[in-house]
Short mmCIF file of C-alpha atoms in Angstrom, two decimals:
data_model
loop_
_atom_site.label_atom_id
_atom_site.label_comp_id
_atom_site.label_asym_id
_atom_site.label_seq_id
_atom_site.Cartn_x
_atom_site.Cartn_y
_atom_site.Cartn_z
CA UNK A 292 65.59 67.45 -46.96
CA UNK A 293 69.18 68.02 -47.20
CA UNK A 294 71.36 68.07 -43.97
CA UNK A 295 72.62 71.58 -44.26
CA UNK A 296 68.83 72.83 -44.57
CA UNK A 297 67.74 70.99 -42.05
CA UNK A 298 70.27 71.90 -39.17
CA UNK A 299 69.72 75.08 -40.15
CA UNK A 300 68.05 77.40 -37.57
CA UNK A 301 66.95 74.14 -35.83
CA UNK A 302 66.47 75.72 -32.40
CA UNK A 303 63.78 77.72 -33.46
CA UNK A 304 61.88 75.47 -35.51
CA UNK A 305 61.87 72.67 -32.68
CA UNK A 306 60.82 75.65 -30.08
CA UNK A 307 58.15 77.00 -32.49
CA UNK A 308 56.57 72.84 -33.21
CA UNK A 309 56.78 72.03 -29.37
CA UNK A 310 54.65 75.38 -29.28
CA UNK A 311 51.97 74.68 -31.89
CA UNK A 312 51.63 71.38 -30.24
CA UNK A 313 51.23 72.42 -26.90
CA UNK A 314 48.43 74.72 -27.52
CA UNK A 315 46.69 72.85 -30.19
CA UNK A 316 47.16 69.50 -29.65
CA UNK A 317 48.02 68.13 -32.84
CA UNK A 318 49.56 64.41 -33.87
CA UNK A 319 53.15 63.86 -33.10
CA UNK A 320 53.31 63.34 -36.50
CA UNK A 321 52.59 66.52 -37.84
CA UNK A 322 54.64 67.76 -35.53
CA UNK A 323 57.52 66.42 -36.92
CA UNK A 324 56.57 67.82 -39.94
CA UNK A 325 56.54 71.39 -38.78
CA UNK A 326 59.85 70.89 -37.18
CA UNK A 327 61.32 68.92 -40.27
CA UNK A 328 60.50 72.14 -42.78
CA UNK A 329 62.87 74.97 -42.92
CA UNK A 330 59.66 78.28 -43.06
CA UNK A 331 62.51 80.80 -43.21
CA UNK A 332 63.08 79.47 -46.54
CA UNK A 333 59.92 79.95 -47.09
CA UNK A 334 59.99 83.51 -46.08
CA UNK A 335 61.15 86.81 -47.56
CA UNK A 336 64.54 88.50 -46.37
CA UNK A 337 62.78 91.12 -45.05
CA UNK A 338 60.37 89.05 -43.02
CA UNK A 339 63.36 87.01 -41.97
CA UNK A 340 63.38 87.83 -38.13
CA UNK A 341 59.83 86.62 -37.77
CA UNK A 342 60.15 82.98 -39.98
CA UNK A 343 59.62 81.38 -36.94
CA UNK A 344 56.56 83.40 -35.08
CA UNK A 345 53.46 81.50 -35.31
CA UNK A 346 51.01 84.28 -37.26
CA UNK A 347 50.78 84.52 -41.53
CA UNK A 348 53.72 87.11 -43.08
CA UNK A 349 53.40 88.54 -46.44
CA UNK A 350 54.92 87.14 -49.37
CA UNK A 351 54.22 89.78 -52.15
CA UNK A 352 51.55 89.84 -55.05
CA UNK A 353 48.81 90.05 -52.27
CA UNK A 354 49.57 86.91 -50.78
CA UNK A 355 50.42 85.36 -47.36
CA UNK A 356 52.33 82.34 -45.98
CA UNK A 357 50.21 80.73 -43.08
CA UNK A 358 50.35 80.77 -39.61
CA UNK A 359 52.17 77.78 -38.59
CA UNK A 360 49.47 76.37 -36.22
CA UNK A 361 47.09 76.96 -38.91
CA UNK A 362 49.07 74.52 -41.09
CA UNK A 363 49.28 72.23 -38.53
CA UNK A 364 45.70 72.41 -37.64
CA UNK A 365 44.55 71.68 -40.99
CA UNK A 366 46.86 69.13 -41.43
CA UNK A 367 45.77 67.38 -38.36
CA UNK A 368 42.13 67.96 -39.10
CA UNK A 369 42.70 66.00 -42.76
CA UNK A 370 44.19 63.08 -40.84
CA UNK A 371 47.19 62.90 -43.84
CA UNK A 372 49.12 59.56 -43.95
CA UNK A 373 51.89 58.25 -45.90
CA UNK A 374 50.62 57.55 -49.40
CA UNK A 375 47.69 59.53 -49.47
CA UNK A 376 47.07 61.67 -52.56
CA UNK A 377 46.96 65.36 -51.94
CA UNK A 378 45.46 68.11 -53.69
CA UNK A 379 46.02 71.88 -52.64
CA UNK A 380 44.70 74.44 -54.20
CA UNK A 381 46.57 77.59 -53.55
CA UNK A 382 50.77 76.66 -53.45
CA UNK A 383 51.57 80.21 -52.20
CA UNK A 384 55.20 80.33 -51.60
CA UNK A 385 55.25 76.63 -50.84
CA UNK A 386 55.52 75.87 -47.84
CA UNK A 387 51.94 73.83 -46.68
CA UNK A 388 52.45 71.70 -49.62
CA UNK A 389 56.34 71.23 -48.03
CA UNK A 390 54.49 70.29 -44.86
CA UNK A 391 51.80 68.29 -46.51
CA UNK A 392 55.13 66.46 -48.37
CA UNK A 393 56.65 65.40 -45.00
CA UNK A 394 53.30 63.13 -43.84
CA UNK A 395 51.70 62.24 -47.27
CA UNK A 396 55.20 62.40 -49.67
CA UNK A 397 56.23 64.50 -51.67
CA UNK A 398 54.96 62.32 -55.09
CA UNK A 399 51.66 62.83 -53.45
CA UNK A 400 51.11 66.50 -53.64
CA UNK A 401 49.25 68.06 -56.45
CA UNK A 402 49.07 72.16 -55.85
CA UNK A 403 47.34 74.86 -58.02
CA UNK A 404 48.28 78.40 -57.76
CA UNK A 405 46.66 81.29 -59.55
CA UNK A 406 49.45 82.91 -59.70
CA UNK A 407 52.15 81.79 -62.50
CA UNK A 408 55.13 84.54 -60.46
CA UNK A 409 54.15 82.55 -57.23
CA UNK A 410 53.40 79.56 -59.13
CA UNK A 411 57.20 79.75 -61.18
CA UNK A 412 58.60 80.58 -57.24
CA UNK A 413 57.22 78.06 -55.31
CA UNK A 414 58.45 75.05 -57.41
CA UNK A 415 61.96 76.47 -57.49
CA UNK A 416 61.96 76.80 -53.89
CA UNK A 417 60.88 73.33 -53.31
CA UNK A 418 63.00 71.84 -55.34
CA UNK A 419 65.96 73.76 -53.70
CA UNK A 420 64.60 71.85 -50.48
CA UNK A 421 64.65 68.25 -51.70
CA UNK A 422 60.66 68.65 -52.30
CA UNK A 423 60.65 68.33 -56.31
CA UNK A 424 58.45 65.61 -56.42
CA UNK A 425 55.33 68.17 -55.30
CA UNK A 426 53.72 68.59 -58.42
CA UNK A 427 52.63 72.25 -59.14
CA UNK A 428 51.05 74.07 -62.07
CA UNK A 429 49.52 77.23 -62.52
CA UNK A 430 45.83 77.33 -63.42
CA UNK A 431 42.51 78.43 -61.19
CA UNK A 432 42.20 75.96 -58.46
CA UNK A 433 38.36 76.10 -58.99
CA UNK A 434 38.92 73.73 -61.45
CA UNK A 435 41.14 71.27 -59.22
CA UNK A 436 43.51 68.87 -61.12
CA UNK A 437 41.35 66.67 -62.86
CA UNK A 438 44.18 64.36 -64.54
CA UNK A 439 45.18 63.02 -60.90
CA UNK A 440 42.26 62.04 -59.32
CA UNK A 441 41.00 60.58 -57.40
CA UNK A 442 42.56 62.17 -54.43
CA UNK A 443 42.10 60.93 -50.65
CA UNK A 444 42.16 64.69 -49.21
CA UNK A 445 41.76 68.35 -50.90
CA UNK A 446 42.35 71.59 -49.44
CA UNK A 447 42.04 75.45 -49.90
CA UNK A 448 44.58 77.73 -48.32
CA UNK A 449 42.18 80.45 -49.42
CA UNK A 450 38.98 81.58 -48.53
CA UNK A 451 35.89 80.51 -50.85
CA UNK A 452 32.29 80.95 -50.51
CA UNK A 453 31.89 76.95 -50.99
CA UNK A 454 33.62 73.93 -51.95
CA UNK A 455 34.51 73.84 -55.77
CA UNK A 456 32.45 71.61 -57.60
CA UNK A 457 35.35 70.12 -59.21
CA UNK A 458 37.29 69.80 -56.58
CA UNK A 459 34.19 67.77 -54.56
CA UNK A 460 34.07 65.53 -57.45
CA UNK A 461 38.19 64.92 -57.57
CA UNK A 462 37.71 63.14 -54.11
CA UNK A 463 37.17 59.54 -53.69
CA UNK A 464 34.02 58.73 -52.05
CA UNK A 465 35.17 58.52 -48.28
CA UNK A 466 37.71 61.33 -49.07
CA UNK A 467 37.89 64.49 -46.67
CA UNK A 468 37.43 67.73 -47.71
CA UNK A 469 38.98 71.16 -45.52
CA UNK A 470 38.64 75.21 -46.30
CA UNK A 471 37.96 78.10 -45.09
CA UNK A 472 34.43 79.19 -46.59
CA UNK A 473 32.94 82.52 -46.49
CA UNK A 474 29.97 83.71 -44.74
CA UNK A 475 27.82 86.53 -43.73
CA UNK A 476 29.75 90.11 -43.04
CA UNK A 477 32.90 88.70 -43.69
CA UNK A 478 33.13 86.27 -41.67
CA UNK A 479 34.91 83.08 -42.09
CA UNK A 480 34.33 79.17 -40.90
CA UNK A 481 37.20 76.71 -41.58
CA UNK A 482 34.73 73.82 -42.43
CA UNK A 483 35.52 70.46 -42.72
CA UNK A 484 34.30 67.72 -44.59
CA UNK A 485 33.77 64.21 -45.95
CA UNK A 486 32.31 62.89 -48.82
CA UNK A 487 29.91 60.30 -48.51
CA UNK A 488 29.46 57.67 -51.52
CA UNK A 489 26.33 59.44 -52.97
CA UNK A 490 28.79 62.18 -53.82
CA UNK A 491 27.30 64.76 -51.21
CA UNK A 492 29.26 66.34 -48.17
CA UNK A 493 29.11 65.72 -44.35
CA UNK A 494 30.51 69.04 -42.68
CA UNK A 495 31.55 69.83 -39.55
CA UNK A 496 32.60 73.65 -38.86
CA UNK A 497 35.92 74.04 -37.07
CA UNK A 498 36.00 77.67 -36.17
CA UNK A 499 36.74 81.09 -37.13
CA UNK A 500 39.60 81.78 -39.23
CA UNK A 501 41.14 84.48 -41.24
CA UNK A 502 42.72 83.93 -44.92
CA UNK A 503 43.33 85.67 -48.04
CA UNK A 504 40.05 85.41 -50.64
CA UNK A 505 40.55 82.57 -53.74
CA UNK A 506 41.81 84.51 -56.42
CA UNK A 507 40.26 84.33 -60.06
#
């Protein structure tokens, strides 16, 4: 992260990471992480006065970035540490992956987005923000990203009605697993899980959540 970017609007990201600390009790670690990445970069112009309120702003073509503590949350719940390999499916505008970057590295992070205008936007972003080394590519995250497995942790920042095959078999044995899957009436469960070395998952459910459906 450059200086300038990172003094920038420093106040309110410190404020809003002591916040989503506070009331969710997440590693010191990722908090650092919240507070190291700039969101109103992130965030459209219009949307600008709200970069740093904790609830999920649109982004255009459908699409949402996250609420902070939700990014926190799930990065907590995944238990990311340096050198683990990443894969997110969904980039968005970029700016879990740019969280993700700051615990695992930014050479670690392998994100799919649907999308090739959000795909084409998110990569220029990050790399405006010192995060180039994320590795993104447009294609249907159903699929994963086969040619950089095995990864150590996978995650969906978009509602599915179960874990993609694929994506299950892209994860080492041991690996951990996180989305938010669908259920009945609409309903969603952010479910976590591990794989155990037969290939099959242990989940735990982690509560209702709310997030855009996996496109495709």
């Amino acid at each position: 992260m450059t200086d300038d970017a990172t003094r920038d609007r420093r106040d309110e990201r410190e404020r809003l990471a002591e916040t989503v600390a506070a009331r969710n009790e997440i590693d010191d670690r990722v908090q650092s992480a919240l507070e190291a990445v700039p969101r109103h970069a992130f965030v459209p112009d219009d949307r600008q006065a709200n970069a740093y309120v904790d609830r999920p702003l649109p982004i255009g073509n459908g699409q949402t970035i996250s609420a902070p503590h939700m990014v926190a949350v799930m990065a907590d719940e995944l238990s990311l540490e340096p050198g683990d390999a990443v894969l997110e499916i969904g980039t968005g505008c970029g700016y879990h992956a740019a969280v993700t970057a700051e615990l695992v590295g930014a050479d670690n992070v392998y994100s799919v987005e649907y999308d090739p205008e959000l795909a084409d936007a998110a990569r220029s972003r990050l790399a405006d923000l010192d995060y180039e080394a994320v590795d993104v590519r447009t294609g249907d995250g159903r699929d994963g990203w086969p040619e950089h497995a095995p990864y150590d942790a996978a995650y969906l920042t978009c509602a599915a009605s179960a874990f993609p095959d694929p994506v299950v078999e892209q994860v080492r044995p041991g690996g951990r697993l996180l989305a938010p899957l669908e259920g009945g009436l609409g309903s969603q469960t952010l479910t976590f899980a591990r794989k155990r070395e037969d290939g099959s998952l242990e989940r735990e459910e982690r509560g209702t959540v709310r997030f855009v459906p996996m496109r495709g």
